Short mmCIF file of C-alpha atoms in Angstrom, two decimals:
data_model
loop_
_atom_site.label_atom_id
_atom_site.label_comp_id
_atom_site.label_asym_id
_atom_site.label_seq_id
_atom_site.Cartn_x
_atom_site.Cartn_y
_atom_site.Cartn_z
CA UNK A 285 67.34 -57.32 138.12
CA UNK A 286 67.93 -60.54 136.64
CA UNK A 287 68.00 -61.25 132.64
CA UNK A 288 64.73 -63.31 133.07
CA UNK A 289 63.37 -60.83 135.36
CA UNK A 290 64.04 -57.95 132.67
CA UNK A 291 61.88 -60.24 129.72
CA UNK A 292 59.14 -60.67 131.70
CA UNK A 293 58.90 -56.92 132.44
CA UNK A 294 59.16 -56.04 129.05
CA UNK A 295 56.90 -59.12 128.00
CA UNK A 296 54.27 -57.43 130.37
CA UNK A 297 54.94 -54.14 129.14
CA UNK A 298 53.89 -55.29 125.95
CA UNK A 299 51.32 -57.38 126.28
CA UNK A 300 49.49 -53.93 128.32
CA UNK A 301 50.39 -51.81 125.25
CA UNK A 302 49.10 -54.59 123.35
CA UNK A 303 45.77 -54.38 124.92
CA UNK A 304 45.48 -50.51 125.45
CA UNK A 305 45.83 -50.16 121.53
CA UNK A 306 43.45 -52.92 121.24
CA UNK A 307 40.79 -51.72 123.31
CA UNK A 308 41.68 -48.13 121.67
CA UNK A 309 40.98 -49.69 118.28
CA UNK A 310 37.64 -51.22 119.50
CA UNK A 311 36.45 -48.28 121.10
CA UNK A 312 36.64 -45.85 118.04
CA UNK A 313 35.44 -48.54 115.95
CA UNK A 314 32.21 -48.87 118.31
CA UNK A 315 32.13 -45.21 118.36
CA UNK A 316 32.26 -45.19 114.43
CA UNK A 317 29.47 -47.86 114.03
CA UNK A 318 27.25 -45.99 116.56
CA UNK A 319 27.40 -42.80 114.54
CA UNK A 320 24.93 -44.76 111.58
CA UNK A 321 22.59 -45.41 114.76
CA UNK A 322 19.99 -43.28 115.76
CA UNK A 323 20.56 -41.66 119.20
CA UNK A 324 17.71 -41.45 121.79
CA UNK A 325 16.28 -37.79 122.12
CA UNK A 326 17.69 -36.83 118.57
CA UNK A 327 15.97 -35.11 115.65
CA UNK A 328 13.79 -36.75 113.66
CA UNK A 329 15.71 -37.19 110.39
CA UNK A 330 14.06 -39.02 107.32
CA UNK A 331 14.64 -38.67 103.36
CA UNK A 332 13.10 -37.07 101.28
CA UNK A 333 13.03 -34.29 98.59
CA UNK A 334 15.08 -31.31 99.17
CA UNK A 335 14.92 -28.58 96.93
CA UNK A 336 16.90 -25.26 96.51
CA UNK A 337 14.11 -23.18 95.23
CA UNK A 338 11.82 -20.75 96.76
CA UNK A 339 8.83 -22.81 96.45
CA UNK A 340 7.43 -24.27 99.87
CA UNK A 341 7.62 -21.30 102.10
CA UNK A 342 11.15 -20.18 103.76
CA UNK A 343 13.48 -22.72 104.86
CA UNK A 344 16.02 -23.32 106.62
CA UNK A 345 19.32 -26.14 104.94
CA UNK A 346 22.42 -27.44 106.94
CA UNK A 347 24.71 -30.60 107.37
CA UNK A 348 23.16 -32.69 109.99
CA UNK A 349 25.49 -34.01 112.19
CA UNK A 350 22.78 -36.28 114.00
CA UNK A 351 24.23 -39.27 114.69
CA UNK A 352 21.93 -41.90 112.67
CA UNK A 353 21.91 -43.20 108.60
CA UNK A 354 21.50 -39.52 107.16
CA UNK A 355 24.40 -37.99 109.12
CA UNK A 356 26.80 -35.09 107.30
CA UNK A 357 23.56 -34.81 104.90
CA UNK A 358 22.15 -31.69 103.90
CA UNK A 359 18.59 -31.62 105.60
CA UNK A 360 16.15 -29.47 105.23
CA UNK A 361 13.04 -28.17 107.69
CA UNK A 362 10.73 -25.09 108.08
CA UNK A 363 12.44 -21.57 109.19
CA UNK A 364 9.77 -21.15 112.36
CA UNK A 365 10.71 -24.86 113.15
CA UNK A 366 14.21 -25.32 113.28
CA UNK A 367 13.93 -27.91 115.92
CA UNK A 368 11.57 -30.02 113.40
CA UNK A 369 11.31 -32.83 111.94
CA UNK A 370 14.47 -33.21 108.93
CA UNK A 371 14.62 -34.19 105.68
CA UNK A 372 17.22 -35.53 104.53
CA UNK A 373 18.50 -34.56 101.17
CA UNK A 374 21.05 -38.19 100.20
CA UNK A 375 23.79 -35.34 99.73
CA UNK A 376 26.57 -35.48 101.77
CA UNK A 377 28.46 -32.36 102.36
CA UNK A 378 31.36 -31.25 104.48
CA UNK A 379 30.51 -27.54 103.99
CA UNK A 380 27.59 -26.53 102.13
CA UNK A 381 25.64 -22.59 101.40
CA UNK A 382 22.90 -22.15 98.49
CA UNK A 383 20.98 -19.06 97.16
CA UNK A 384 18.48 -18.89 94.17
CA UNK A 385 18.83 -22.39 93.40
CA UNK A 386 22.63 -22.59 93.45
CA UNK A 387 24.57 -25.07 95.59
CA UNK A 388 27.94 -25.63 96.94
CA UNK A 389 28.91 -28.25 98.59
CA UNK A 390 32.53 -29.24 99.77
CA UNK A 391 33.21 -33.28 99.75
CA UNK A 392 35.67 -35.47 100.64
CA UNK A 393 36.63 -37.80 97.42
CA UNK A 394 38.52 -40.86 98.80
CA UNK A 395 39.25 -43.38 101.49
CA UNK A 396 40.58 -42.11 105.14
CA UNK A 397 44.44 -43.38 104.01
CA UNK A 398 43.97 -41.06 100.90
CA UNK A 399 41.38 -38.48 101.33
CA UNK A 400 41.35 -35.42 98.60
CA UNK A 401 38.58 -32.96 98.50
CA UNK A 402 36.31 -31.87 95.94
CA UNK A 403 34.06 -28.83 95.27
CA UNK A 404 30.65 -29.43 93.70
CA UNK A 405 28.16 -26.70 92.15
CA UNK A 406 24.73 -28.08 92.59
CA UNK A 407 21.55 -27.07 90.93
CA UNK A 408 18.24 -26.26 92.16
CA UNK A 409 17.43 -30.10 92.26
CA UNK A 410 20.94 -30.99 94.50
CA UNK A 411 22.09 -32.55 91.28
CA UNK A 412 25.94 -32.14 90.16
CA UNK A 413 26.07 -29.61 87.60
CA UNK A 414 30.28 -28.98 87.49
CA UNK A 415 32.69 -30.50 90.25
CA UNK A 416 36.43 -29.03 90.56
CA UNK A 417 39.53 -30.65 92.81
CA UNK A 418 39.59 -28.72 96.38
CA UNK A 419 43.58 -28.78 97.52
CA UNK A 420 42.42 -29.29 100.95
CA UNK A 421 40.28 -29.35 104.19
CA UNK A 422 37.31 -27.61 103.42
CA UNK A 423 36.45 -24.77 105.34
CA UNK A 424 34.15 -21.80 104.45
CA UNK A 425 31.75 -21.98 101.18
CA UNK A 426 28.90 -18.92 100.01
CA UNK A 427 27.14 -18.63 97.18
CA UNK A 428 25.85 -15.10 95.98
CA UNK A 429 22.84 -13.74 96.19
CA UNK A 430 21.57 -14.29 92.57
CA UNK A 431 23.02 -17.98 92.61
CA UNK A 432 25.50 -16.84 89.83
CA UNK A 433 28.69 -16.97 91.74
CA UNK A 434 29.99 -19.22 94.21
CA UNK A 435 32.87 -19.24 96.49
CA UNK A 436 35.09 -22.19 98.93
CA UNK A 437 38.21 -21.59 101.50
CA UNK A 438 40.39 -24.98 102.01
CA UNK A 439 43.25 -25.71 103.85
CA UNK A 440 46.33 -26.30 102.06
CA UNK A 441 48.39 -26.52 105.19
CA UNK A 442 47.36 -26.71 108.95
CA UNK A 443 43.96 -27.17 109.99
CA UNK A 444 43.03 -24.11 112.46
CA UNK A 445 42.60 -20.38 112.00
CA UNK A 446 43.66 -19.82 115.16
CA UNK A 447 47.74 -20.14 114.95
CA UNK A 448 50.24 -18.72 111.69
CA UNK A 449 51.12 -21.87 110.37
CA UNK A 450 48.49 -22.53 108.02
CA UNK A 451 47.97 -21.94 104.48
CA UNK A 452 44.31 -21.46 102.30
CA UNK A 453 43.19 -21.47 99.05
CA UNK A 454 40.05 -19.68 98.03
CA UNK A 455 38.65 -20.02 94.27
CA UNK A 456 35.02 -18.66 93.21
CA UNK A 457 32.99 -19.79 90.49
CA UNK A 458 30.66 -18.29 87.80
CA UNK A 459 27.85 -20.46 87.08
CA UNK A 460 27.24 -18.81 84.41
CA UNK A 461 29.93 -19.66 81.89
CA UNK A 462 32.28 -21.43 84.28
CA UNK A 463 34.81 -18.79 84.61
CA UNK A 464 37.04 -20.47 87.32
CA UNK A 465 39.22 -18.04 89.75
CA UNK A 466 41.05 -20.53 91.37
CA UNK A 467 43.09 -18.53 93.18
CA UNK A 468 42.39 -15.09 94.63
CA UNK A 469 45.93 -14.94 96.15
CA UNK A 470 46.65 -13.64 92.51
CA UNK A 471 44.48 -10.77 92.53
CA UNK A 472 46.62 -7.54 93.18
CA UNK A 473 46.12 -6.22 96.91
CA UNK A 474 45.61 -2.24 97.22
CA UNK A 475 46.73 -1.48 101.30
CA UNK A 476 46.79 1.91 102.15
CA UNK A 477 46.03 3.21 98.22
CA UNK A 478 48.88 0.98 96.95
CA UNK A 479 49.59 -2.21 95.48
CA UNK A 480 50.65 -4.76 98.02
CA UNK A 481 52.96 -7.61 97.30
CA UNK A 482 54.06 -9.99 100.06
CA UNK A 483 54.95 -13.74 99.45
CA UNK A 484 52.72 -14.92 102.42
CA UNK A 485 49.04 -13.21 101.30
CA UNK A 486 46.35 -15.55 102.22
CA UNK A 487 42.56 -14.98 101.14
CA UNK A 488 39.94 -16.79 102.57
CA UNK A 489 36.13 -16.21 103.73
CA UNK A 490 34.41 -14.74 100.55
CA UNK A 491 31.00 -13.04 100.94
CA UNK A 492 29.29 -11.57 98.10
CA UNK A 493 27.82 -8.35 97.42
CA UNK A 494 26.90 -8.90 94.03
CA UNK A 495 27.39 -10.65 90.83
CA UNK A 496 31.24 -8.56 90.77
CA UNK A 497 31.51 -7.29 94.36
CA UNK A 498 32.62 -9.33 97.56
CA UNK A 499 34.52 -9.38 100.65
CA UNK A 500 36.79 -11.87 102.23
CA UNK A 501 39.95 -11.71 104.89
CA UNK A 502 43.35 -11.35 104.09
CA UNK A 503 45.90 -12.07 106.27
CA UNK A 504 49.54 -10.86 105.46
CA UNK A 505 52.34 -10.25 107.84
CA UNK A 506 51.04 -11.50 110.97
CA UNK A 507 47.67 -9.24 110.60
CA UNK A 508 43.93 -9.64 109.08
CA UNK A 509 42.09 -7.51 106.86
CA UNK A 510 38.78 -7.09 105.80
CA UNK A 511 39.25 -6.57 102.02
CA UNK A 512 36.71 -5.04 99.10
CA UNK A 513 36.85 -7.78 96.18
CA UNK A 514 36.09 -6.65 92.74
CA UNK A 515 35.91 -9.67 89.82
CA UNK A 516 35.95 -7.65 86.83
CA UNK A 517 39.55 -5.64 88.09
CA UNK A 518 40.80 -8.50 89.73
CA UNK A 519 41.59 -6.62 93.12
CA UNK A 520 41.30 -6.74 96.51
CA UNK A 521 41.55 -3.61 98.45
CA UNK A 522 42.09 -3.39 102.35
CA UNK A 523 39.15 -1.80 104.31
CA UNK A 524 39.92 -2.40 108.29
CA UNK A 525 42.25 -4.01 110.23
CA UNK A 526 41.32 -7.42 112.57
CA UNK A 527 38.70 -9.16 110.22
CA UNK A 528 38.39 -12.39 109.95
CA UNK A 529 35.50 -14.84 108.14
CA UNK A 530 33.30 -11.56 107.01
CA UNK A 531 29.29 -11.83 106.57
CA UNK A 532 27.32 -9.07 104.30
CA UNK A 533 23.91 -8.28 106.11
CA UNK A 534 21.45 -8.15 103.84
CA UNK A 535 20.93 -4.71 103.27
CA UNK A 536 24.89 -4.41 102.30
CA UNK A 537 25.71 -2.21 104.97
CA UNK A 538 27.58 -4.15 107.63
CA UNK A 539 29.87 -7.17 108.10
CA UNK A 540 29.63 -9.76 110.82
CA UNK A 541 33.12 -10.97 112.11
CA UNK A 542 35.68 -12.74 113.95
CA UNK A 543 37.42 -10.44 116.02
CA UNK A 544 40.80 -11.34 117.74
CA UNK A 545 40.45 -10.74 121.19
CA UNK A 546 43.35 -9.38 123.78
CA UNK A 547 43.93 -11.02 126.58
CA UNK A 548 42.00 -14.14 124.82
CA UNK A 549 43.09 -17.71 124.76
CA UNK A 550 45.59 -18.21 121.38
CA UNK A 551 43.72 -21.62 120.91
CA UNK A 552 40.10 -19.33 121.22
CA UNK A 553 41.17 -15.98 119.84
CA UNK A 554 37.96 -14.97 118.67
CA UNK A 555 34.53 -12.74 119.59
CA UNK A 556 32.05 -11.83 117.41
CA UNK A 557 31.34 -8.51 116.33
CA UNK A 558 29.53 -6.30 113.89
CA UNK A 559 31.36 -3.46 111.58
CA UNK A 560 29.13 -0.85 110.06
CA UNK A 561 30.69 -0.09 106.65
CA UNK A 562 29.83 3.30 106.27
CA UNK A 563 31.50 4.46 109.77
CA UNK A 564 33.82 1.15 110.43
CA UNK A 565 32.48 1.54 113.95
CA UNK A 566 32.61 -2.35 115.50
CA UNK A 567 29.91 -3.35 117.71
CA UNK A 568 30.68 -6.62 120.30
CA UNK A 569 27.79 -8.84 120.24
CA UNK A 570 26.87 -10.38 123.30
CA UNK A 571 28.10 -13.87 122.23
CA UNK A 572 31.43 -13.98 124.84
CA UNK A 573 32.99 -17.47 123.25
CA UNK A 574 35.28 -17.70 120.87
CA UNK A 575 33.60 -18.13 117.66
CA UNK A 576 35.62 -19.98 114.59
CA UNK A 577 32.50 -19.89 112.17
CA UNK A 578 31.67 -17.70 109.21
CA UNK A 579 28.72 -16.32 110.90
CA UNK A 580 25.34 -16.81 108.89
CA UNK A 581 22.76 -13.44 108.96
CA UNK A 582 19.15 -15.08 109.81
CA UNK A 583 17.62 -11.73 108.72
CA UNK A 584 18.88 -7.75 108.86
CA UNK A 585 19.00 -8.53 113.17
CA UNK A 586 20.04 -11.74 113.66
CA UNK A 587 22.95 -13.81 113.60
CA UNK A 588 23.52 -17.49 112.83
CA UNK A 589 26.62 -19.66 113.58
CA UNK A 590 28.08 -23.23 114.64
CA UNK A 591 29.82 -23.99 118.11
CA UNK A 592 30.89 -27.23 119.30
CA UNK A 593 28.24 -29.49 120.51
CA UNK A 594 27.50 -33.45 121.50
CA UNK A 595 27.38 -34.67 118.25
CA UNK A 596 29.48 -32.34 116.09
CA UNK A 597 27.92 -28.96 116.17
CA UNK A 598 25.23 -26.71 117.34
CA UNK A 599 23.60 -23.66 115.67
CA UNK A 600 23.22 -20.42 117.71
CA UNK A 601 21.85 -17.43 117.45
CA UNK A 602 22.60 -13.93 118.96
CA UNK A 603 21.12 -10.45 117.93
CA UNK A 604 23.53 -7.93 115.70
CA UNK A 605 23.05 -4.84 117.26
CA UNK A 606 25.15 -6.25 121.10
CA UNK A 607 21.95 -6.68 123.12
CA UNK A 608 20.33 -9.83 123.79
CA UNK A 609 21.85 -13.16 124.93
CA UNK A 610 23.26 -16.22 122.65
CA UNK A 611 20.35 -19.24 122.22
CA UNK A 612 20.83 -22.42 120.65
CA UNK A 613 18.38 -22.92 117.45
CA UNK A 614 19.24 -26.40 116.61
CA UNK A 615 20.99 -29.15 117.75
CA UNK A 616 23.55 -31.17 115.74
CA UNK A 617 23.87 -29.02 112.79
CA UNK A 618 26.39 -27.24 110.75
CA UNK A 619 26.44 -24.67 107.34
CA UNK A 620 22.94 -23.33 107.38
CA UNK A 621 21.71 -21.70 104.52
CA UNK A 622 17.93 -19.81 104.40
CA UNK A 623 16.17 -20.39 101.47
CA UNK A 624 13.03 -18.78 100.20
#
């Protein structure tokens, strides 16, 4: 091939790239722009005032992830209409959960080159009662029963459950003098009756029991527990083995959970299960995906949680006790929270 021949080649070569990464470019910024409009056969979404209080009858509260002006807000409609009419709240929140007129919501705090993360206790109004920095991505966020606690998982490192190389943070709050555990890495482990020190202890997926009591997963060499917290002591004691992203029912006497699978996909690890506390005997529910959600209990028979939909995520639901088959409850919607 001649010297001239070889420029032109490599002239067309890059005047294709050129256009690939333009038409790239335009395409994600058309996708972008069409995300603020309203898509045909989508909720009705329209603001309003969205409260965190009892009042109003039960409710049900998520992230809408309807494509349209209000999407990523927390909306708001009636718990025997979840396909209803929204209203929108004007928060926006990357992970949100509420009880007894308590709020948390994660946020992202920046521009895309320089995004940082924020977590921000809300009152029964939505209003911004204390905000604190959040390390990373967030993930998983609860709030306790009595609204007096409240909990968020990040990513410090990594951005899936689903490998080893990833690293969380989880911190919980008390609302009622702002006692900040921002770390619960540094509570002491008990495994097996004994304290348990290991340099790779991760903590993440809080759900509370009480105003001292919770549970949460750690994960420490290469395995997952399902782990007793306790405030006041500052300890976290190991309970059963293969738990990941725990949910209290709300009679306090079982745990929805991620299960890892064998024989499972190591990019979709996970079923959902049931764990009675009193006899740690696991039930399989008869959801068969993977599941990378912190499951959400509707009422003491019923289970709530995300999987991947159109336009972000849909809500779910499948019965505790293994019988029954999965149903979608809502489209476009993410970290639900019943209310009243």
């Amino acid at each position: 091939m001649t010297r001239t021949a070889r420029l032109l080649t490599l002239l067309v070569a890059v005047v294709l790239l050129g256009a690939v990464g333009t038409g790239a470019v335009l395409h994600a910024a058309d996708r972008s722009g069409r995300k603020d409009q309203e898509q045909a056969g989508g909720p009705a979404v329209t603001p309003g005032r969205v409260a965190l209080g009892a009042d109003g009858g039960r409710r049900l509260l998520f992230r809408s992830t309807a494509w349209g002006p209000h999407r990523d807000e927390i909306t708001s409609v009636p718990a025997d209409r979840p396909d209803g009419p929204r209203t929108a709240s004007g928060v926006a929140c990357l992970r949100f959960h509420a009880a007894a007129g308590t709020g948390i919501c994660l946020q992202k705090d920046g521009d895309a080159l320089a995004e940082t993360y924020r977590a921000v206790v809300l009152d029964a109004s939505l209003h911004e009662l204390r905000r604190y920095p959040a390390g990373g991505i967030p993930t998983r966020s609860r709030v306790s029963p009595s609204g007096h606690l409240a909990a968020w998982t990040v990513f410090v490192s990594g951005d899936s459950y689903a490998g080893t190389d990833f690293s969380t943070r989880t911190a919980i709050v008390d609302t009622r003098d702002w006692t900040l555990y921002d770390n619960l890495e540094n509570f002491t482990v008990v495994k097996d009756g004994r304290t348990y020190r290991a340099p790779d202890v991760n903590v993440w997926g809080v759900t509370f029991a009480d105003d001292r009591g919770f549970y949460a997963t750690v994960a420490t060499g290469g395995r997952t527990y399902l782990v007793r917290g306790d405030l006041a002591a500052r300890t976290l004691t190991t309970l059963h083995e293969n738990v990941e992203c725990p949910s209290l029912s709300p009679d306090g006497t079982r745990i929805a959970y991620k299960k890892r699978v064998a024989g499972a996909s190591p990019d979709a690890p996970w079923r959902l299960y049931v764990l009675d506390l009193a006899t740690m005997a696991e039930t399989a529910t008869a959801e068969q995906r993977s599941i990378d959600d912190q499951a959400l209990w509707a009422d003491g028979h019923t289970l709530l949680y995300a999987m991947a939909g159109d336009y972000g995520a849909d809500l779910w639901t499948v019965p505790a006790d293994g019988s029954g088959t999965p149903a979608v409850l809502t489209r476009s919607a993410l970290a639900p929270a019943y209310l009243g």
